[in-house]
PDB file of C-alpha atoms in Angstrom:
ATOM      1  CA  UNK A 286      77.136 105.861  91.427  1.00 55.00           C
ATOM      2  CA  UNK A 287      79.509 104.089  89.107  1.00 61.00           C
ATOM      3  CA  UNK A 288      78.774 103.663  85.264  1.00 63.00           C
ATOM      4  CA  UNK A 289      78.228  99.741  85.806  1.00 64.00           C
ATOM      5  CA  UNK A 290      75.521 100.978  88.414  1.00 65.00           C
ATOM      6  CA  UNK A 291      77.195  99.711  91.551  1.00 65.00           C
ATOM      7  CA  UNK A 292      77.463 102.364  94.833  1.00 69.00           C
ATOM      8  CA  UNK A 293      80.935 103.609  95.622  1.00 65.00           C
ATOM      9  CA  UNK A 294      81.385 100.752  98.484  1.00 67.00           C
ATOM     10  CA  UNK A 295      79.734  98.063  96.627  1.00 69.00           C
ATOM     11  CA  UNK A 296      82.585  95.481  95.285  1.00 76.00           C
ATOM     12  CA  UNK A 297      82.097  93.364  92.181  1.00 81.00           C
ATOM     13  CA  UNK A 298      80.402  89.872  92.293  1.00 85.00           C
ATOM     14  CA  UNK A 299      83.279  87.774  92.316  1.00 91.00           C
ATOM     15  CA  UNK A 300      82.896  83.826  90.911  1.00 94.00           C
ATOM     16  CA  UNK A 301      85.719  80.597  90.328  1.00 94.00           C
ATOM     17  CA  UNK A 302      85.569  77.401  88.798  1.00 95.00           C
ATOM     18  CA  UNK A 303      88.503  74.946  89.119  1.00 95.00           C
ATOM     19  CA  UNK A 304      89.080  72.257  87.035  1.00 93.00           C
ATOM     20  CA  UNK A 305      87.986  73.586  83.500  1.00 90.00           C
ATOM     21  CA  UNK A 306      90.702  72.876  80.554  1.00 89.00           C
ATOM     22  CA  UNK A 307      91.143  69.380  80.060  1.00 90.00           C
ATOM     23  CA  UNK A 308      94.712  68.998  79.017  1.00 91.00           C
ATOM     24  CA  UNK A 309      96.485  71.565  81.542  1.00 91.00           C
ATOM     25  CA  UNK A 310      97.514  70.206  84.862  1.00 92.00           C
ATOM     26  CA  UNK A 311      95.369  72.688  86.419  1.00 94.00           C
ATOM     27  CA  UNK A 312      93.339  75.431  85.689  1.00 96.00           C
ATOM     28  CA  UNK A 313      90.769  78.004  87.246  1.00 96.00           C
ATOM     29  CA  UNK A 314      88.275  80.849  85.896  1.00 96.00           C
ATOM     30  CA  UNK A 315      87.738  83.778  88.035  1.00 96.00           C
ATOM     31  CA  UNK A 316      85.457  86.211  87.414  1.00 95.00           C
ATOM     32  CA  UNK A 317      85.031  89.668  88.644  1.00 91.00           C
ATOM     33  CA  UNK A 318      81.955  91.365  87.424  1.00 87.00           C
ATOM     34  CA  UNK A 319      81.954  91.290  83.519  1.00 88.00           C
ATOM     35  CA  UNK A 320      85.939  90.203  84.086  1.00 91.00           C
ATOM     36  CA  UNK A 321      86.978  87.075  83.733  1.00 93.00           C
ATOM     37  CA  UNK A 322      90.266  85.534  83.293  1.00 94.00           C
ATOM     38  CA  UNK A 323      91.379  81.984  82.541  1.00 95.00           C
ATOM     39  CA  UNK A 324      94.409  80.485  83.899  1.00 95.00           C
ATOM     40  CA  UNK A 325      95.823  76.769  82.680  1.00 95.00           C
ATOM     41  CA  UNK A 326      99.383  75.467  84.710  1.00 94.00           C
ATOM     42  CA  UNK A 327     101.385  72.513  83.005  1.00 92.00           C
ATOM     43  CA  UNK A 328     104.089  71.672  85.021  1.00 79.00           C
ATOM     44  CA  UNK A 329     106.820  70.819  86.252  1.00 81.00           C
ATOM     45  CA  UNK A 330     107.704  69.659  82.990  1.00 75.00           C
ATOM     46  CA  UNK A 331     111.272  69.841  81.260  1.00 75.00           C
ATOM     47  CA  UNK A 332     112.209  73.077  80.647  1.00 72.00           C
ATOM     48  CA  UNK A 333     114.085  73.859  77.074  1.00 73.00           C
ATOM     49  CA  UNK A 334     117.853  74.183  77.529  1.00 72.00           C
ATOM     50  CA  UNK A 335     118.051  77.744  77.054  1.00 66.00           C
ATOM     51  CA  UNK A 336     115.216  78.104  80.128  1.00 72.00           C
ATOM     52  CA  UNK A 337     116.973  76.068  82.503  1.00 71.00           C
ATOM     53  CA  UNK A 338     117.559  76.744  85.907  1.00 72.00           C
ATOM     54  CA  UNK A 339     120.083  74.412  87.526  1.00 70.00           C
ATOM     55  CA  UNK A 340     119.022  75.309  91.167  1.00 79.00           C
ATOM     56  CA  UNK A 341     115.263  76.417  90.395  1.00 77.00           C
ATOM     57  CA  UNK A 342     112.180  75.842  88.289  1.00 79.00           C
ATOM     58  CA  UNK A 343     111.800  78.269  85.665  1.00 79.00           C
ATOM     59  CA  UNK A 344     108.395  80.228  85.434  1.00 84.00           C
ATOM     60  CA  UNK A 345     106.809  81.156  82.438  1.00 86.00           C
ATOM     61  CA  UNK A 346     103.862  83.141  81.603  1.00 87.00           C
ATOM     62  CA  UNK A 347     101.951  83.784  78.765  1.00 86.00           C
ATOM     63  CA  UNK A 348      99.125  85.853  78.467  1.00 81.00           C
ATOM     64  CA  UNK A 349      96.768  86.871  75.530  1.00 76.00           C
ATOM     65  CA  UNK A 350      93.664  88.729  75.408  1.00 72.00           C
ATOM     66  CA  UNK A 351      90.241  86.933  73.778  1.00 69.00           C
ATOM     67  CA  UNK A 352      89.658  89.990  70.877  1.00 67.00           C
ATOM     68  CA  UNK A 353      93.053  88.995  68.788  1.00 66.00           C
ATOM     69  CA  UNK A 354      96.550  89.828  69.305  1.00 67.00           C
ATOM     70  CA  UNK A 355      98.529  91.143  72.429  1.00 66.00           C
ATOM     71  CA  UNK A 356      98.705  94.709  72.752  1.00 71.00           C
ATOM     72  CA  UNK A 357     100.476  96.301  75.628  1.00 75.00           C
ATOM     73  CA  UNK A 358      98.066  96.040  78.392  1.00 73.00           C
ATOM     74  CA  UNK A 359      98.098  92.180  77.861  1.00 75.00           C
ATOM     75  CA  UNK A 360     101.972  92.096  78.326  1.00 81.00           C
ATOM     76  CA  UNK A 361     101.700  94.473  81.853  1.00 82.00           C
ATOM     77  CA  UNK A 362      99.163  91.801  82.707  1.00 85.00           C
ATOM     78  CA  UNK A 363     101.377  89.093  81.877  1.00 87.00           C
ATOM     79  CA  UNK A 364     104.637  90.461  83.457  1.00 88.00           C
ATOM     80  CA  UNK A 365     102.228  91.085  86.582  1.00 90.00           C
ATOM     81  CA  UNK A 366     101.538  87.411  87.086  1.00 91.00           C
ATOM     82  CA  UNK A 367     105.707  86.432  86.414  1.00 90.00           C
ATOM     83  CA  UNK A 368     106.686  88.760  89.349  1.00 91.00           C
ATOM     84  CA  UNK A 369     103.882  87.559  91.162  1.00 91.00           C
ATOM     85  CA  UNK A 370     104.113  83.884  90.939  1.00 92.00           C
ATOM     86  CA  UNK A 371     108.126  83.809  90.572  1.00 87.00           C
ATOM     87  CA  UNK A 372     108.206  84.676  94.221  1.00 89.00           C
ATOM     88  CA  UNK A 373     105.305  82.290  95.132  1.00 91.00           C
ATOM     89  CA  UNK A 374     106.189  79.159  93.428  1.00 89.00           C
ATOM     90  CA  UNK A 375     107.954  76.957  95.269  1.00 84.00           C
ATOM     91  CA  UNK A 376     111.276  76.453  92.774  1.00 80.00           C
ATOM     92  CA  UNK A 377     113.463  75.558  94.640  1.00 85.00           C
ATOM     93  CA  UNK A 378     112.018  71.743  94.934  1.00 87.00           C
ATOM     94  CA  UNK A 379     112.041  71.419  91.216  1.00 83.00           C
ATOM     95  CA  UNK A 380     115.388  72.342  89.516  1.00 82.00           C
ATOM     96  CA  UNK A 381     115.997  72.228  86.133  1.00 83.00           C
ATOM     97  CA  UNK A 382     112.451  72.438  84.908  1.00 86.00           C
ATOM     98  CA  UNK A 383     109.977  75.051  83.792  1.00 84.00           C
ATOM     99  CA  UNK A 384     106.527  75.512  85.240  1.00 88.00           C
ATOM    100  CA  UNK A 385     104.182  76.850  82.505  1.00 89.00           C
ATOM    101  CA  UNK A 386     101.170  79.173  83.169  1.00 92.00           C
ATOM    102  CA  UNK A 387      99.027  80.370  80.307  1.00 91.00           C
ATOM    103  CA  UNK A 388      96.987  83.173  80.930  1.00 92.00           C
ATOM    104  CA  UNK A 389      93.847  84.193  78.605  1.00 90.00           C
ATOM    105  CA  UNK A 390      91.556  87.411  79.431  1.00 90.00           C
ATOM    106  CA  UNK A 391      88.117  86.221  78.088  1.00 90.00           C
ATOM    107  CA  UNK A 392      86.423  89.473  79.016  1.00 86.00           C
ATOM    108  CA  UNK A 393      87.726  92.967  80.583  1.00 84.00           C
ATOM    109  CA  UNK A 394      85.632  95.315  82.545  1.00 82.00           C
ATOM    110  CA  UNK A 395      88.335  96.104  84.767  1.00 80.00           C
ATOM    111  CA  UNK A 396      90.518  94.874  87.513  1.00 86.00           C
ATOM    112  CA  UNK A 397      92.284  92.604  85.024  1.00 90.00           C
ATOM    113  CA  UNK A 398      95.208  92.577  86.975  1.00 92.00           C
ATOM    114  CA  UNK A 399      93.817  91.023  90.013  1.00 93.00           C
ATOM    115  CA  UNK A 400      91.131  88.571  87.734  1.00 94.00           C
ATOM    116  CA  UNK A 401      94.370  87.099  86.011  1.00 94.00           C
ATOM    117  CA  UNK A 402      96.297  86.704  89.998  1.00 95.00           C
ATOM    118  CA  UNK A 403      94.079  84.937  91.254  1.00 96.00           C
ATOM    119  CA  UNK A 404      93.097  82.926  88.275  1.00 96.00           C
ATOM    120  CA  UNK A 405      96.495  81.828  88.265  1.00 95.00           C
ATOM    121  CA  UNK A 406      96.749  81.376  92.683  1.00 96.00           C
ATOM    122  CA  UNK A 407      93.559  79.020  92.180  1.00 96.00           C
ATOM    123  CA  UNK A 408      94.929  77.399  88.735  1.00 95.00           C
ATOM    124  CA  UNK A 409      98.393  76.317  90.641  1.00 94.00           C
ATOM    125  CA  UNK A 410      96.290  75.506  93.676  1.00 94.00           C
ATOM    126  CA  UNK A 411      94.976  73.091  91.360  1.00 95.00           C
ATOM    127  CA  UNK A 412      97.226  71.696  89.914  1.00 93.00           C
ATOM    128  CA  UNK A 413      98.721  70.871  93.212  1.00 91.00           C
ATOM    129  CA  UNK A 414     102.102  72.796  92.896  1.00 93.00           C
ATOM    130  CA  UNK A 415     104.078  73.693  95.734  1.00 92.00           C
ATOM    131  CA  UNK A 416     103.819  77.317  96.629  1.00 92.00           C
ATOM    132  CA  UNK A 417     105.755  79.253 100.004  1.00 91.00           C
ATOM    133  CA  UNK A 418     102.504  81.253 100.231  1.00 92.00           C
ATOM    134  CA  UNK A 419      98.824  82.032  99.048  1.00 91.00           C
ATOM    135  CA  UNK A 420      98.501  84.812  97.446  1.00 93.00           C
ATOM    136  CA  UNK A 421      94.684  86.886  96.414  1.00 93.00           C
ATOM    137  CA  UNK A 422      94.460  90.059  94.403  1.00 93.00           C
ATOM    138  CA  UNK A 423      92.014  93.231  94.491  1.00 89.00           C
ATOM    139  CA  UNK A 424      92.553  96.607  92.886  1.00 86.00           C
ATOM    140  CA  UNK A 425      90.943 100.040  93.816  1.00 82.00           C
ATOM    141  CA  UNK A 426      90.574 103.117  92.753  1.00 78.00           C
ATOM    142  CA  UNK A 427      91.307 107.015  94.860  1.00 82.00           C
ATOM    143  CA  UNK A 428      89.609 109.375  93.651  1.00 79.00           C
ATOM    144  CA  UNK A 429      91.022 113.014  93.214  1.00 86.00           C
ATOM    145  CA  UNK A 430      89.471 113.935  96.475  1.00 85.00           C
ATOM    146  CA  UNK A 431      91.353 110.908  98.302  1.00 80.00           C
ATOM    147  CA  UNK A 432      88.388 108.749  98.730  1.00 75.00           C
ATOM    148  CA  UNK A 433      89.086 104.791  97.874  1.00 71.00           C
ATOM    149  CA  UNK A 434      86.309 103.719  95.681  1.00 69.00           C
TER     150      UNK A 434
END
């Protein structure tokens, strides 16, 4: 038994919502458990001089927690979702402009890694940018004994 009461092969109730900040071009909430994770896209917009790609889109991420300022476990979060979605997006069809992607962990129980993926794979999705694949996170544990939990 796990301290949030669910058995070793039980997953997390896992919820979305599309659709949810008004002035982004798309957004999602995903929820895993007590996680959830907002994700707003804006973009393909202009990217600043000094971000320009001349062959690519540029993708940026920021990320920031819900309790106050970013700490270290917010940046690993956020670097997660730029090697993630740098690979996904498709650039290539938009050079010379930035595609934006804010990230915001609203609550963290866990698995924040994979709540802020696919926030961002369902926020994209939504704001109908091209992407060369679809991508969906999970995380798991092994135990000392080799068991997955």
């Amino acid at each position: 038994m796990r301290p949030d009461r669910r058995e070793d092969d039980e997953v997390r109730a896992l919820h979305s919502v599309l659709g949810l900040l008004n002035r982004a071009d798309g957004s999602a909430q995903f929820s895993s458990g007590r996680t959830s994770v907002y994700s707003g896209v804006y973009g393909p917009v202009g990217a600043r001089v000094y971000d320009e790609k001349l062959d690519r889109a540029y993708v940026e991420v920021r990320g920031w927690a819900d309790t106050g300022p970013a700490g270290t476990a917010d940046r690993w979060t956020e670097s997660a979702v730029r090697e993630t979605f740098e690979r996904v997006v498709a650039a290539q069809l938009y050079p010379r402009t930035m595609v934006q992607i804010s990230v915001q962990v609203r609550e963290d129980d866990g698995a924040v890694d994979a709540a802020a993926i696919n926030a961002t794979a369902l926020a994209l999705i939504d704001a109908a940018v091209p992407l060369r694949d679809t991508v969906a996170a999970a995380a798991c544990a092994v135990r000392e004994d080799g068991s997955a939990v």
